[in-house]
PDB file of C-alpha atoms in Angstrom:
ATOM      1  CA  MET C 659      -0.007  -0.007  -0.005  1.00 37.00           C
ATOM      2  CA  VAL C 660       2.843   2.408   0.797  1.00 39.00           C
ATOM      3  CA  ALA C 661       4.430   1.909  -2.649  1.00 44.00           C
ATOM      4  CA  SER C 662       1.079   2.575  -4.242  1.00 55.00           C
ATOM      5  CA  ARG C 663       0.636   5.751  -2.229  1.00 58.00           C
ATOM      6  CA  GLN C 664       4.143   6.852  -3.182  1.00 55.00           C
ATOM      7  CA  SER C 665       3.328   6.240  -6.855  1.00 80.00           C
ATOM      8  CA  VAL C 666       0.184   8.345  -6.548  1.00 78.00           C
ATOM      9  CA  ASP C 667       2.106  11.109  -4.808  1.00 84.00           C
ATOM     10  CA  GLU C 668       4.855  10.952  -7.446  1.00 83.00           C
ATOM     11  CA  LEU C 669       2.325  11.206 -10.290  1.00 86.00           C
ATOM     12  CA  GLN C 670       0.692  14.198  -8.660  1.00 89.00           C
ATOM     13  CA  ARG C 671       4.092  15.849  -8.129  1.00 89.00           C
ATOM     14  CA  TYR C 672       4.878  15.414 -11.844  1.00 90.00           C
ATOM     15  CA  ARG C 673       1.431  16.752 -12.857  1.00 91.00           C
ATOM     16  CA  ASP C 674       1.873  19.778 -10.605  1.00 92.00           C
ATOM     17  CA  MET C 675       5.337  20.362 -11.990  1.00 91.00           C
ATOM     18  CA  ILE C 676       4.147  20.315 -15.616  1.00 92.00           C
ATOM     19  CA  LEU C 677       1.167  22.552 -14.891  1.00 92.00           C
ATOM     20  CA  LYS C 678       3.338  24.990 -12.909  1.00 92.00           C
ATOM     21  CA  THR C 679       5.886  25.085 -15.742  1.00 91.00           C
ATOM     22  CA  THR C 680       3.100  25.773 -18.224  1.00 91.00           C
ATOM     23  CA  PHE C 681       1.746  28.570 -16.045  1.00 94.00           C
ATOM     24  CA  ASP C 682       5.192  30.088 -15.518  1.00 92.00           C
ATOM     25  CA  SER C 683       5.832  30.057 -19.258  1.00 90.00           C
ATOM     26  CA  ALA C 684       2.616  31.956 -19.921  1.00 91.00           C
ATOM     27  CA  ALA C 685       3.097  34.314 -16.941  1.00 93.00           C
ATOM     28  CA  LYS C 686       6.635  35.139 -17.989  1.00 89.00           C
ATOM     29  CA  GLY C 687       8.001  34.804 -14.458  1.00 85.00           C
ATOM     30  CA  LYS C 688       5.211  36.600 -12.684  1.00 94.00           C
ATOM     31  CA  ASP C 689       2.685  35.083 -10.285  1.00 95.00           C
ATOM     32  CA  ARG C 690      -0.263  35.849 -12.540  1.00 97.00           C
ATOM     33  CA  ILE C 691      -1.265  35.833 -16.175  1.00 97.00           C
ATOM     34  CA  GLN C 692      -2.549  39.000 -17.810  1.00 96.00           C
ATOM     35  CA  LYS C 693      -5.107  38.921 -20.603  1.00 96.00           C
ATOM     36  CA  VAL C 694      -2.520  39.542 -23.336  1.00 95.00           C
ATOM     37  CA  GLU C 695      -0.400  36.652 -22.100  1.00 95.00           C
ATOM     38  CA  PHE C 696      -3.449  34.442 -21.819  1.00 95.00           C
ATOM     39  CA  GLY C 697      -4.361  35.331 -25.409  1.00 94.00           C
ATOM     40  CA  ALA C 698      -0.838  34.466 -26.596  1.00 92.00           C
ATOM     41  CA  LEU C 699      -1.069  31.059 -24.936  1.00 91.00           C
ATOM     42  CA  LEU C 700      -4.488  30.250 -26.350  1.00 90.00           C
ATOM     43  CA  ARG C 701      -3.513  31.405 -29.825  1.00 89.00           C
ATOM     44  CA  ARG C 702      -0.910  28.634 -29.877  1.00 86.00           C
ATOM     45  CA  GLY C 703      -3.874  26.256 -30.086  1.00 82.00           C
ATOM     46  CA  ALA C 704      -6.081  28.455 -32.217  1.00 83.00           C
ATOM     47  CA  PRO C 705      -4.242  31.162 -34.166  1.00 87.00           C
ATOM     48  CA  ASP C 706      -7.527  32.599 -35.453  1.00 87.00           C
ATOM     49  CA  LEU C 707      -9.134  32.835 -32.008  1.00 85.00           C
ATOM     50  CA  SER C 708     -11.536  35.771 -31.976  1.00 89.00           C
ATOM     51  CA  ALA C 709     -11.326  38.514 -29.370  1.00 92.00           C
ATOM     52  CA  GLN C 710     -14.846  37.606 -28.261  1.00 92.00           C
ATOM     53  CA  VAL C 711     -13.911  33.965 -27.557  1.00 88.00           C
ATOM     54  CA  LEU C 712     -10.715  35.077 -25.817  1.00 90.00           C
ATOM     55  CA  ASN C 713     -12.705  37.486 -23.620  1.00 93.00           C
ATOM     56  CA  ILE C 714     -15.116  34.713 -22.654  1.00 91.00           C
ATOM     57  CA  ALA C 715     -12.273  32.270 -21.849  1.00 90.00           C
ATOM     58  CA  PHE C 716     -10.455  34.915 -19.796  1.00 95.00           C
ATOM     59  CA  ARG C 717     -13.608  35.746 -17.872  1.00 94.00           C
ATOM     60  CA  ASP C 718     -14.175  32.077 -17.183  1.00 92.00           C
ATOM     61  CA  ALA C 719     -10.619  31.590 -15.953  1.00 94.00           C
ATOM     62  CA  ASP C 720     -10.453  34.787 -13.872  1.00 97.00           C
ATOM     63  CA  GLN C 721     -12.754  33.480 -11.156  1.00 95.00           C
ATOM     64  CA  ASP C 722     -12.262  36.379  -8.761  1.00 97.00           C
ATOM     65  CA  SER C 723     -12.639  38.989 -11.575  1.00 97.00           C
ATOM     66  CA  ASN C 724      -9.490  40.876 -10.593  1.00 98.00           C
ATOM     67  CA  GLY C 725      -8.200  41.124 -14.168  1.00 97.00           C
ATOM     68  CA  TYR C 726      -5.522  38.432 -13.722  1.00 97.00           C
ATOM     69  CA  ILE C 727      -5.381  34.659 -13.652  1.00 98.00           C
ATOM     70  CA  SER C 728      -3.586  33.090 -10.700  1.00 98.00           C
ATOM     71  CA  HIS C 729      -1.928  29.682 -10.822  1.00 97.00           C
ATOM     72  CA  SER C 730      -4.854  28.059  -9.012  1.00 96.00           C
ATOM     73  CA  GLU C 731      -7.375  29.700 -11.310  1.00 97.00           C
ATOM     74  CA  PHE C 732      -5.377  28.557 -14.328  1.00 95.00           C
ATOM     75  CA  VAL C 733      -5.219  24.943 -13.179  1.00 94.00           C
ATOM     76  CA  GLU C 734      -8.926  24.869 -12.254  1.00 93.00           C
ATOM     77  CA  TRP C 735      -9.873  26.380 -15.603  1.00 92.00           C
ATOM     78  CA  LEU C 736      -7.682  23.942 -17.540  1.00 90.00           C
ATOM     79  CA  GLU C 737      -9.106  21.011 -15.633  1.00 88.00           C
ATOM     80  CA  LEU C 738     -12.660  22.136 -16.502  1.00 86.00           C
ATOM     81  CA  GLU C 739     -11.680  22.587 -20.138  1.00 82.00           C
ATOM     82  CA  ALA C 740     -10.080  19.130 -20.215  1.00 77.00           C
ATOM     83  CA  CYS C 741     -13.219  17.545 -18.711  1.00 74.00           C
ATOM     84  CA  GLN C 742     -15.448  19.281 -21.241  1.00 71.00           C
ATOM     85  CA  GLN C 743     -13.134  18.250 -24.050  1.00 65.00           C
ATOM     86  CA  ALA C 744     -13.290  14.619 -22.875  1.00 60.00           C
ATOM     87  CA  ARG C 745     -17.037  14.836 -23.255  1.00 61.00           C
ATOM     88  CA  GLY C 746     -16.685  15.830 -26.896  1.00 60.00           C
ATOM     89  CA  ARG C 747     -16.495  19.616 -26.673  1.00 56.00           C
ATOM     90  CA  VAL C 748     -13.627  20.873 -28.783  1.00 54.00           C
ATOM     91  CA  GLY C 749     -11.574  23.457 -26.958  1.00 66.00           C
ATOM     92  CA  VAL C 750      -8.336  25.279 -27.531  1.00 77.00           C
ATOM     93  CA  ALA C 751      -6.949  25.289 -24.006  1.00 83.00           C
ATOM     94  CA  MET C 752      -5.359  21.869 -23.885  1.00 83.00           C
ATOM     95  CA  THR C 753      -4.258  22.174 -27.511  1.00 85.00           C
ATOM     96  CA  ALA C 754      -2.488  25.404 -26.625  1.00 86.00           C
ATOM     97  CA  VAL C 755      -0.808  23.799 -23.621  1.00 88.00           C
ATOM     98  CA  PHE C 756       0.256  20.825 -25.710  1.00 90.00           C
ATOM     99  CA  ARG C 757       1.769  23.059 -28.373  1.00 89.00           C
ATOM    100  CA  LEU C 758       3.764  24.902 -25.729  1.00 88.00           C
ATOM    101  CA  TRP C 759       5.544  21.610 -25.007  1.00 92.00           C
ATOM    102  CA  ASP C 760       5.666  20.400 -28.655  1.00 94.00           C
ATOM    103  CA  ALA C 761       8.530  22.686 -29.694  1.00 91.00           C
ATOM    104  CA  ASP C 762       8.988  21.298 -33.216  1.00 94.00           C
ATOM    105  CA  GLY C 763       5.268  21.266 -33.996  1.00 93.00           C
ATOM    106  CA  ASN C 764       5.131  17.649 -35.157  1.00 96.00           C
ATOM    107  CA  ALA C 765       2.075  16.838 -32.966  1.00 94.00           C
ATOM    108  CA  ASN C 766       4.156  14.761 -30.528  1.00 97.00           C
ATOM    109  CA  ILE C 767       6.274  15.664 -27.553  1.00 97.00           C
ATOM    110  CA  SER C 768       9.668  13.980 -27.501  1.00 97.00           C
ATOM    111  CA  GLU C 769      11.619  13.277 -24.319  1.00 95.00           C
ATOM    112  CA  GLU C 770      14.031  15.997 -25.389  1.00 94.00           C
ATOM    113  CA  GLU C 771      11.224  18.555 -25.760  1.00 94.00           C
ATOM    114  CA  LEU C 772       9.817  17.670 -22.349  1.00 93.00           C
ATOM    115  CA  HIS C 773      13.248  17.983 -20.810  1.00 92.00           C
ATOM    116  CA  ALA C 774      14.018  21.265 -22.615  1.00 90.00           C
ATOM    117  CA  VAL C 775      10.827  23.021 -21.421  1.00 88.00           C
ATOM    118  CA  LEU C 776      11.327  21.821 -17.853  1.00 88.00           C
ATOM    119  CA  ASN C 777      14.995  22.937 -17.895  1.00 86.00           C
ATOM    120  CA  LYS C 778      14.091  26.309 -19.410  1.00 83.00           C
ATOM    121  CA  SER C 779      11.688  26.827 -16.507  1.00 80.00           C
ATOM    122  CA  GLY C 780      14.338  25.930 -13.935  1.00 81.00           C
ATOM    123  CA  VAL C 781      12.987  22.480 -13.134  1.00 85.00           C
ATOM    124  CA  ARG C 782      15.882  20.071 -12.729  1.00 85.00           C
ATOM    125  CA  LEU C 783      15.196  16.375 -12.856  1.00 86.00           C
ATOM    126  CA  SER C 784      17.778  13.642 -12.786  1.00 89.00           C
ATOM    127  CA  VAL C 785      18.070  11.545 -15.934  1.00 89.00           C
ATOM    128  CA  LYS C 786      16.416   8.685 -14.038  1.00 91.00           C
ATOM    129  CA  ASP C 787      13.443  10.879 -12.996  1.00 90.00           C
ATOM    130  CA  MET C 788      13.074  12.306 -16.502  1.00 91.00           C
ATOM    131  CA  CYS C 789      13.017   8.815 -18.005  1.00 92.00           C
ATOM    132  CA  SER C 790      10.503   7.720 -15.355  1.00 91.00           C
ATOM    133  CA  LEU C 791       8.232  10.696 -16.020  1.00 92.00           C
ATOM    134  CA  PHE C 792       8.356  10.174 -19.761  1.00 94.00           C
ATOM    135  CA  LYS C 793       7.588   6.445 -19.470  1.00 93.00           C
ATOM    136  CA  ILE C 794       4.641   7.164 -17.165  1.00 92.00           C
ATOM    137  CA  ILE C 795       3.077   9.550 -19.692  1.00 94.00           C
ATOM    138  CA  ASP C 796       3.966   7.506 -22.800  1.00 96.00           C
ATOM    139  CA  GLU C 797       1.145   4.985 -22.429  1.00 94.00           C
ATOM    140  CA  ASN C 798       1.812   3.115 -25.647  1.00 96.00           C
ATOM    141  CA  SER C 799       5.631   3.184 -25.251  1.00 96.00           C
ATOM    142  CA  ASP C 800       6.240   4.520 -28.754  1.00 97.00           C
ATOM    143  CA  GLY C 801       8.852   7.034 -27.642  1.00 96.00           C
ATOM    144  CA  SER C 802       6.718  10.146 -28.058  1.00 97.00           C
ATOM    145  CA  LEU C 803       3.812  11.742 -26.236  1.00 97.00           C
ATOM    146  CA  SER C 804       0.613  12.252 -28.178  1.00 95.00           C
ATOM    147  CA  TYR C 805      -1.915  14.912 -27.342  1.00 90.00           C
ATOM    148  CA  ASP C 806      -4.194  12.316 -25.745  1.00 90.00           C
ATOM    149  CA  GLU C 807      -1.384  10.840 -23.620  1.00 93.00           C
ATOM    150  CA  PHE C 808      -0.327  14.302 -22.428  1.00 92.00           C
ATOM    151  CA  SER C 809      -3.835  15.548 -21.583  1.00 88.00           C
ATOM    152  CA  ASN C 810      -4.850  12.219 -19.998  1.00 88.00           C
ATOM    153  CA  PHE C 811      -1.787  12.394 -17.763  1.00 90.00           C
ATOM    154  CA  LEU C 812      -2.487  15.953 -16.638  1.00 89.00           C
ATOM    155  CA  PHE C 813      -6.219  15.416 -16.123  1.00 85.00           C
ATOM    156  CA  PRO C 814      -7.070  11.702 -15.875  1.00 83.00           C
ATOM    157  CA  GLN C 815     -10.706  11.031 -16.724  1.00 73.00           C
ATOM    158  CA  GLU C 816     -11.971   8.499 -14.251  1.00 64.00           C
TER     159      GLU C 816
END
């Protein structure tokens, strides 16, 4: 039971690390995301995103209506978007997050891309931990992370 609990804790630690790195990338080192930064992130997933759709998404994410999105608001909003997407609603949020990590734009995240984004954000993992994280996310063991593998890891649909 202890090993199982450690595994659950380790998975959550990795999820939190990836979500925090994503937030930090969008926030450009600040503790909050402004609307322009939020728009830049979402336009990675939908370059033609209208101002109206962006405004709605920002309003949904900015739960306390203070004009900024905190880390907790960002994670809660992404989780809601991922759940809605799992039910068939097409959204741009998870696509945008995925594209942030998919540096070469080939619709897959390589181990090198995952490592590069984490390193750029100041997250240092040992080679062993990086390999472990990648293997956990790479459900089909094909050596790359698909959109589904990445989003299912971040927000498992139970």
